[in-house]
Tab-separated table of C-alpha atoms and ligand atoms in Angstrom:
chain	number	residue	atom	x	y	z
A	1	MET	CA	149.870	66.654	120.920
A	2	GLU	CA	146.649	68.031	122.423
A	3	LYS	CA	145.892	70.215	119.437
A	4	SER	CA	146.259	67.275	117.099
A	5	LEU	CA	143.465	65.400	118.920
A	6	LEU	CA	140.910	67.798	117.416
A	7	GLU	CA	142.597	67.412	114.049
A	8	GLN	CA	142.407	63.625	114.452
A	9	ILE	CA	138.677	63.861	115.136
A	10	ARG	CA	138.288	66.027	112.042
A	11	GLN	CA	140.217	63.507	109.947
A	12	THR	CA	138.184	60.503	111.168
A	13	VAL	CA	134.986	62.314	110.139
A	14	ILE	CA	136.464	63.133	106.727
A	15	GLU	CA	137.627	59.546	106.309
A	16	SER	CA	134.246	58.188	107.512
A	17	GLU	CA	135.741	56.123	110.348
A	18	ALA	CA	132.773	56.300	112.689
A	19	ASP	CA	134.218	54.189	115.528
A	20	ARG	CA	137.404	56.193	115.639
A	21	THR	CA	135.445	59.458	115.624
A	22	VAL	CA	133.817	58.317	118.866
A	23	GLU	CA	137.101	57.024	120.295
A	24	PHE	CA	138.934	60.310	119.690
A	25	THR	CA	135.995	62.340	120.944
A	26	ARG	CA	136.177	60.478	124.272
A	27	LYS	CA	139.931	61.025	124.377
A	28	ALA	CA	139.547	64.747	123.726
A	29	LEU	CA	136.978	65.023	126.518
A	30	ASP	CA	139.313	63.168	128.895
A	31	ALA	CA	142.140	65.472	127.837
A	32	GLY	CA	140.049	68.436	129.012
A	33	PHE	CA	138.804	69.924	125.747
A	34	GLU	CA	135.505	71.806	125.960
A	35	PRO	CA	132.638	69.948	124.237
A	36	LEU	CA	131.865	72.945	122.006
A	37	GLU	CA	135.460	73.122	120.846
A	38	ILE	CA	135.379	69.412	119.994
A	39	ILE	CA	132.142	69.923	118.071
A	40	ASN	CA	133.207	73.002	116.127
A	41	LYS	CA	136.889	72.380	115.454
A	42	GLY	CA	136.632	68.600	115.131
A	43	LEU	CA	133.223	67.246	114.158
A	44	VAL	CA	131.550	70.120	112.288
A	45	SER	CA	134.762	71.092	110.528
A	46	GLY	CA	135.193	67.507	109.300
A	47	MET	CA	131.560	67.251	108.261
A	48	GLN	CA	131.949	70.399	106.163
A	49	VAL	CA	134.703	68.713	104.161
A	50	VAL	CA	132.546	65.583	103.754
A	51	GLY	CA	129.775	67.785	102.335
A	52	GLU	CA	132.175	69.445	99.912
A	53	LYS	CA	133.571	66.124	98.747
A	54	TYR	CA	130.039	64.821	98.214
A	55	GLU	CA	129.144	67.909	96.232
A	56	SER	CA	132.219	67.601	94.028
A	57	GLY	CA	131.461	63.943	93.308
A	58	GLU	CA	134.501	62.572	95.132
A	59	TYR	CA	132.313	60.998	97.843
A	60	PHE	CA	129.036	59.085	97.554
A	61	LEU	CA	126.090	58.671	99.896
A	62	PRO	CA	127.624	55.838	102.013
A	63	HIS	CA	130.417	58.237	103.048
A	64	LEU	CA	127.827	60.729	104.242
A	65	ILE	CA	125.927	58.055	106.131
A	66	ILE	CA	128.982	56.657	107.939
A	67	ALA	CA	130.430	60.094	108.722
A	68	ALA	CA	127.044	61.217	110.069
A	69	ASP	CA	126.771	58.038	112.143
A	70	GLY	CA	130.147	58.762	113.746
A	71	MET	CA	129.151	62.345	114.394
A	72	LYS	CA	125.820	61.330	115.909
A	73	LYS	CA	127.471	58.846	118.260
A	74	ALA	CA	130.145	61.371	119.208
A	75	MET	CA	127.404	63.928	119.879
A	76	SER	CA	125.677	61.532	122.272
A	77	VAL	CA	128.936	61.367	124.236
A	78	LEU	CA	129.137	65.176	124.294
A	79	GLU	CA	125.482	66.065	124.925
A	80	PRO	CA	125.454	65.206	128.667
A	81	GLU	CA	128.639	67.247	129.070
A	82	LEU	CA	127.120	70.229	127.260
A	83	LYS	CA	124.020	70.034	129.413
A	84	ALA	CA	126.006	69.662	132.636
A	85	ARG	CA	128.007	72.777	131.852
A	86	GLY	CA	124.886	74.834	131.190
A	87	GLN	CA	122.932	73.802	134.287
A	88	GLN	CA	120.771	76.623	135.552
A	89	ALA	CA	117.565	76.628	137.526
A	90	GLU	CA	115.801	79.464	135.764
A	91	LYS	CA	113.516	78.505	132.878
A	92	LEU	CA	113.789	80.952	130.010
A	93	GLY	CA	110.988	79.696	127.784
A	94	THR	CA	109.553	76.693	126.012
A	95	VAL	CA	110.653	75.808	122.512
A	96	VAL	CA	109.402	73.241	119.995
A	97	ILE	CA	112.096	72.178	117.579
A	98	GLY	CA	112.247	69.835	114.608
A	99	THR	CA	113.462	69.196	111.071
A	100	VAL	CA	110.714	69.910	108.555
A	101	GLN	CA	108.730	67.380	106.558
A	102	GLY	CA	110.655	65.593	103.791
A	103	ASP	CA	113.983	66.207	105.499
A	104	ILE	CA	115.821	63.725	107.700
A	105	HIS	CA	118.960	65.723	108.547
A	106	GLU	CA	119.047	65.720	112.313
A	107	ILE	CA	122.538	66.532	113.586
A	108	GLY	CA	122.346	70.332	113.428
A	109	LYS	CA	118.782	70.430	114.742
A	110	THR	CA	119.687	68.198	117.683
A	111	LEU	CA	122.726	70.328	118.470
A	112	VAL	CA	120.597	73.484	118.481
A	113	GLY	CA	118.077	71.741	120.777
A	114	THR	CA	120.814	70.578	123.144
A	115	MET	CA	122.372	74.032	123.337
A	116	LEU	CA	119.010	75.671	123.983
A	117	SER	CA	118.213	73.277	126.791
A	118	ALA	CA	121.725	73.612	128.218
A	119	ASN	CA	121.061	77.335	128.394
A	120	GLY	CA	117.809	77.182	130.303
A	121	PHE	CA	115.122	76.678	127.661
A	122	GLU	CA	112.697	73.795	127.891
A	123	VAL	CA	112.961	72.016	124.557
A	124	TYR	CA	110.515	69.640	122.888
A	125	ASP	CA	112.351	67.959	120.042
A	126	LEU	CA	109.877	66.517	117.533
A	127	GLY	CA	112.643	64.802	115.562
A	128	VAL	CA	112.925	64.797	111.792
A	129	ASP	CA	110.440	64.774	108.908
A	130	VAL	CA	107.994	66.705	111.091
A	131	LYS	CA	104.591	67.440	109.545
A	132	ILE	CA	103.338	71.020	109.485
A	133	GLU	CA	100.413	70.212	111.767
A	134	ASP	CA	102.681	68.455	114.259
A	135	PHE	CA	104.644	71.673	114.817
A	136	ILE	CA	101.392	73.585	115.266
A	137	ASN	CA	99.681	71.023	117.486
A	138	LYS	CA	102.642	70.564	119.787
A	139	ALA	CA	103.177	74.317	120.113
A	140	ARG	CA	99.502	74.781	120.979
A	141	GLU	CA	99.454	71.839	123.397
A	142	ILE	CA	102.412	72.981	125.467
A	143	ARG	CA	101.836	76.723	124.979
A	144	ALA	CA	105.292	77.083	123.441
A	145	ASN	CA	106.971	80.469	123.331
A	146	ALA	CA	108.878	79.597	120.178
A	147	ILE	CA	109.294	77.161	117.316
A	148	GLY	CA	112.658	76.335	115.753
A	149	MET	CA	112.701	74.727	112.326
A	150	SER	CA	115.657	73.108	110.619
A	151	ALA	CA	115.884	72.427	106.862
A	152	LEU	CA	118.999	71.176	105.075
A	153	LEU	CA	117.610	70.829	101.583
A	154	THR	CA	116.654	73.570	99.149
A	155	THR	CA	113.581	71.464	98.411
A	156	THR	CA	112.412	71.391	102.047
A	157	MET	CA	113.185	74.920	103.204
A	158	THR	CA	109.865	76.000	101.690
A	159	VAL	CA	108.120	73.949	104.371
A	160	GLN	CA	109.389	76.499	106.913
A	161	ARG	CA	107.309	79.077	105.052
A	162	ASP	CA	104.301	76.729	105.064
A	163	VAL	CA	104.488	76.264	108.835
A	164	ILE	CA	104.530	80.044	109.332
A	165	LYS	CA	101.506	80.394	107.016
A	166	GLU	CA	99.680	77.771	109.039
A	167	LEU	CA	100.599	79.508	112.295
A	168	ASN	CA	99.057	82.666	110.843
A	169	ASN	CA	95.911	80.795	109.820
A	170	SER	CA	95.534	79.203	113.235
A	171	GLY	CA	95.832	82.552	115.022
A	172	LEU	CA	98.875	81.430	116.982
A	173	ARG	CA	101.515	83.455	115.182
A	174	SER	CA	101.397	86.531	117.414
A	175	SER	CA	102.140	84.504	120.539
A	176	ILE	CA	104.917	82.321	119.113
A	177	LYS	CA	108.355	83.380	117.914
A	178	VAL	CA	109.734	81.465	114.965
A	179	ILE	CA	113.395	80.877	114.222
A	180	VAL	CA	114.799	79.013	111.243
A	181	GLY	CA	118.135	77.495	110.279
A	182	GLY	CA	119.969	74.847	108.288
A	183	ALA	CA	122.650	74.933	105.596
A	184	PRO	CA	120.648	76.512	102.714
A	185	VAL	CA	118.754	78.926	104.975
A	186	THR	CA	119.803	82.582	105.061
A	187	LYS	CA	118.852	85.745	106.900
A	188	GLU	CA	117.160	86.957	103.685
A	189	TRP	CA	115.091	83.765	103.471
A	190	ALA	CA	114.067	84.140	107.108
A	191	GLU	CA	112.919	87.701	106.427
A	192	ARG	CA	111.107	86.716	103.253
A	193	ILE	CA	109.017	84.051	104.953
A	194	GLY	CA	108.291	86.236	107.968
A	195	ALA	CA	110.323	84.348	110.565
A	196	ASP	CA	111.490	86.256	113.636
A	197	GLY	CA	115.076	85.246	113.213
A	198	TYR	CA	117.783	83.120	111.692
A	199	ALA	CA	121.001	81.731	113.149
A	200	ASP	CA	123.767	79.885	111.398
A	201	ASP	CA	124.998	77.860	114.352
A	202	ALA	CA	123.853	76.548	117.698
A	203	VAL	CA	125.582	79.189	119.797
A	204	SER	CA	124.018	82.058	117.851
A	205	ALA	CA	120.676	80.237	118.018
A	206	VAL	CA	120.842	80.553	121.817
A	207	THR	CA	121.752	84.262	121.627
A	208	LEU	CA	118.911	84.837	119.176
A	209	MET	CA	116.384	82.962	121.297
A	210	LYS	CA	117.389	84.923	124.383
A	211	LYS	CA	117.020	88.174	122.450
A	212	LEU	CA	113.547	87.180	121.252
A	213	LEU	CA	112.164	85.805	124.509
A	214	MET	CA	113.797	87.778	127.270
B	1	LIG	C1	125.274	64.279	107.039
B	1	LIG	C2	124.479	64.611	105.809
B	1	LIG	C3	123.465	63.714	105.444
B	1	LIG	C4	123.051	62.510	106.294
B	1	LIG	C5	122.175	62.993	107.470
B	1	LIG	C6	122.248	62.049	108.650
B	1	LIG	C7	121.580	62.541	109.894
B	1	LIG	N1	121.261	61.589	110.746
B	1	LIG	O1	121.347	63.718	110.109
B	1	LIG	C8	122.290	61.614	105.258
B	1	LIG	C9	123.258	60.619	104.676
B	1	LIG	C10	121.060	60.873	105.772
B	1	LIG	C11	121.930	62.660	104.188
B	1	LIG	C12	120.953	62.441	103.230
B	1	LIG	C13	120.712	63.305	102.164
B	1	LIG	N2	121.393	64.412	101.855
B	1	LIG	CO1	122.649	65.230	103.061
B	1	LIG	N3	124.069	66.006	103.903
B	1	LIG	C14	124.761	65.780	105.042
B	1	LIG	C15	125.899	66.813	105.248
B	1	LIG	C16	127.208	66.189	104.728
B	1	LIG	C17	126.142	67.308	106.655
B	1	LIG	C18	124.926	67.845	107.410
B	1	LIG	C19	125.283	67.976	108.874
B	1	LIG	O2	124.901	67.160	109.698
B	1	LIG	N4	126.094	69.003	109.207
B	1	LIG	C20	126.599	69.234	110.566
B	1	LIG	C21	125.596	70.093	111.351
B	1	LIG	C22	126.145	70.386	112.752
B	1	LIG	O3	125.427	71.305	110.664
B	1	LIG	P1	124.001	71.827	110.149
B	1	LIG	O4	123.087	70.706	109.924
B	1	LIG	O5	124.214	72.803	109.054
B	1	LIG	O6	123.434	72.621	111.426
B	1	LIG	C23	123.997	73.816	111.921
B	1	LIG	C24	123.402	75.087	111.289
B	1	LIG	O7	122.891	74.895	109.993
B	1	LIG	C25	122.391	75.569	112.267
B	1	LIG	N5	121.038	75.001	112.234
B	1	LIG	C26	120.612	73.802	111.805
B	1	LIG	N6	119.315	73.639	112.050
B	1	LIG	C27	118.873	74.754	112.664
B	1	LIG	C28	117.619	75.125	113.139
B	1	LIG	C29	117.443	76.364	113.734
B	1	LIG	C30	116.113	76.741	114.247
B	1	LIG	C31	118.540	77.273	113.845
B	1	LIG	C32	118.344	78.603	114.432
B	1	LIG	C33	119.806	76.888	113.368
B	1	LIG	C34	119.975	75.642	112.788
B	1	LIG	O8	122.976	75.200	113.498
B	1	LIG	C35	123.558	73.912	113.368
B	1	LIG	C36	124.625	73.733	114.389
B	1	LIG	O9	125.738	74.574	114.176
B	1	LIG	C37	125.389	67.988	104.338
B	1	LIG	C38	126.467	68.958	103.832
B	1	LIG	C39	126.318	70.361	104.401
B	1	LIG	N7	127.160	71.219	103.934
B	1	LIG	O10	125.469	70.654	105.210
B	1	LIG	C40	124.677	67.219	103.217
B	1	LIG	C41	123.575	67.910	102.420
B	1	LIG	C42	122.688	68.770	103.298
B	1	LIG	N8	122.775	66.741	101.885
B	1	LIG	C43	122.413	66.914	100.687
B	1	LIG	C44	121.643	65.968	99.949
B	1	LIG	C45	121.436	66.265	98.488
B	1	LIG	C46	121.120	64.818	100.568
B	1	LIG	C47	120.217	63.744	99.913
B	1	LIG	C48	119.117	64.284	98.997
B	1	LIG	C49	121.152	62.770	99.173
B	1	LIG	C50	120.473	61.663	98.381
B	1	LIG	N9	120.749	61.665	97.102
B	1	LIG	O11	119.721	60.878	98.918
B	1	LIG	C51	119.638	63.041	101.150
B	1	LIG	C52	118.305	63.672	101.593
B	1	LIG	C53	117.600	62.890	102.668
B	1	LIG	C54	116.419	63.657	103.208
B	1	LIG	N10	115.231	63.435	102.674
B	1	LIG	O12	116.573	64.480	104.082
B	1	LIG	C55	122.857	68.259	100.107
B	1	LIG	C56	121.712	69.273	100.020
B	1	LIG	C57	121.752	70.047	98.725
B	1	LIG	C58	120.659	71.055	98.673
B	1	LIG	N11	121.076	72.290	98.556
B	1	LIG	O13	119.505	70.786	98.759
B	1	LIG	C59	124.031	68.641	101.077
B	1	LIG	C60	124.228	70.159	101.238
B	1	LIG	C61	125.314	67.983	100.512
B	1	LIG	C62	125.801	68.614	99.223
B	1	LIG	N12	126.767	69.496	99.322
B	1	LIG	O14	125.311	68.306	98.172
B	1	LIG	N13	122.697	63.732	104.280
């Protein structure tokens, strides 16, 4: 019975039933599932199928929008739980995070931000469609130790490279670590654009950030 709750969450995402995604997420939390397990085995796993169905032409944009809405709402139920579990007094570093200009995919970026802050980093989330200069200005203003950039489109991942170029031009690059991520982003891309690291999920993003800043 308990195992099928995660499967039910996965199915509601696949079937774009946003309200039920939230309902089952609450149930799973009450049943004692760990938030990360709910995210990975339920929400993310379902969203992967939605992406595949969209790619193959079986689903259209409204499916994506409704499924993402359900996932976003479910994430807002889980975020306080994630943070509560990661409470620690020590501050490990300050990170500016955002989805690059031209790109409005926010779920993965927000999850990475939540996990970083749950693990002791101070996170400034600039949101989505973030202009190059906004990354730079915010990082300068708060003397950030790192910038994390998300890009979900092949057409916007190049903006990650542009931000790094601008960091070089502004003389800030040597004092700020840069990590990149998002579905089309790879380790090779990260190396090519001169980022300090790449991670393909929120848990490895935390490990990477710790490795870079500690
Ligand atoms: C939901 C979704 C949407 C939603 C987003 C809603 C929202 N509020 O975020 C909506 C409906 C708005 C949308 C719109 C579009 N989308 Co869309 N979308 C998706 C979908 C199905 C899921 C993305 C998601 O949230 N995944 C769940 C999260 C948890 O995973 P994630 O984002 O990958 O993040 C994880 C990792 O990548 C990593 N990570 C992410 N960011 C970062 C940052 C750092 C620093 C690090 C270290 C790690 C990291 O950690 C995260 C947590 O594990 C993907 C399919 C896919 N396979 O990704 C398509 C997808 C990304 N979309 C796609 C497209 C084409 C579009 C549109 C152009 C469609 C259109 N015709 O309008 C628009 C573009 C809008 C824009 N300008 O940005 C394509 C992109 C193709 C390409 N290669 O460029 C995809 C791949 C679908 C497909 N298979 O065709 N989309």
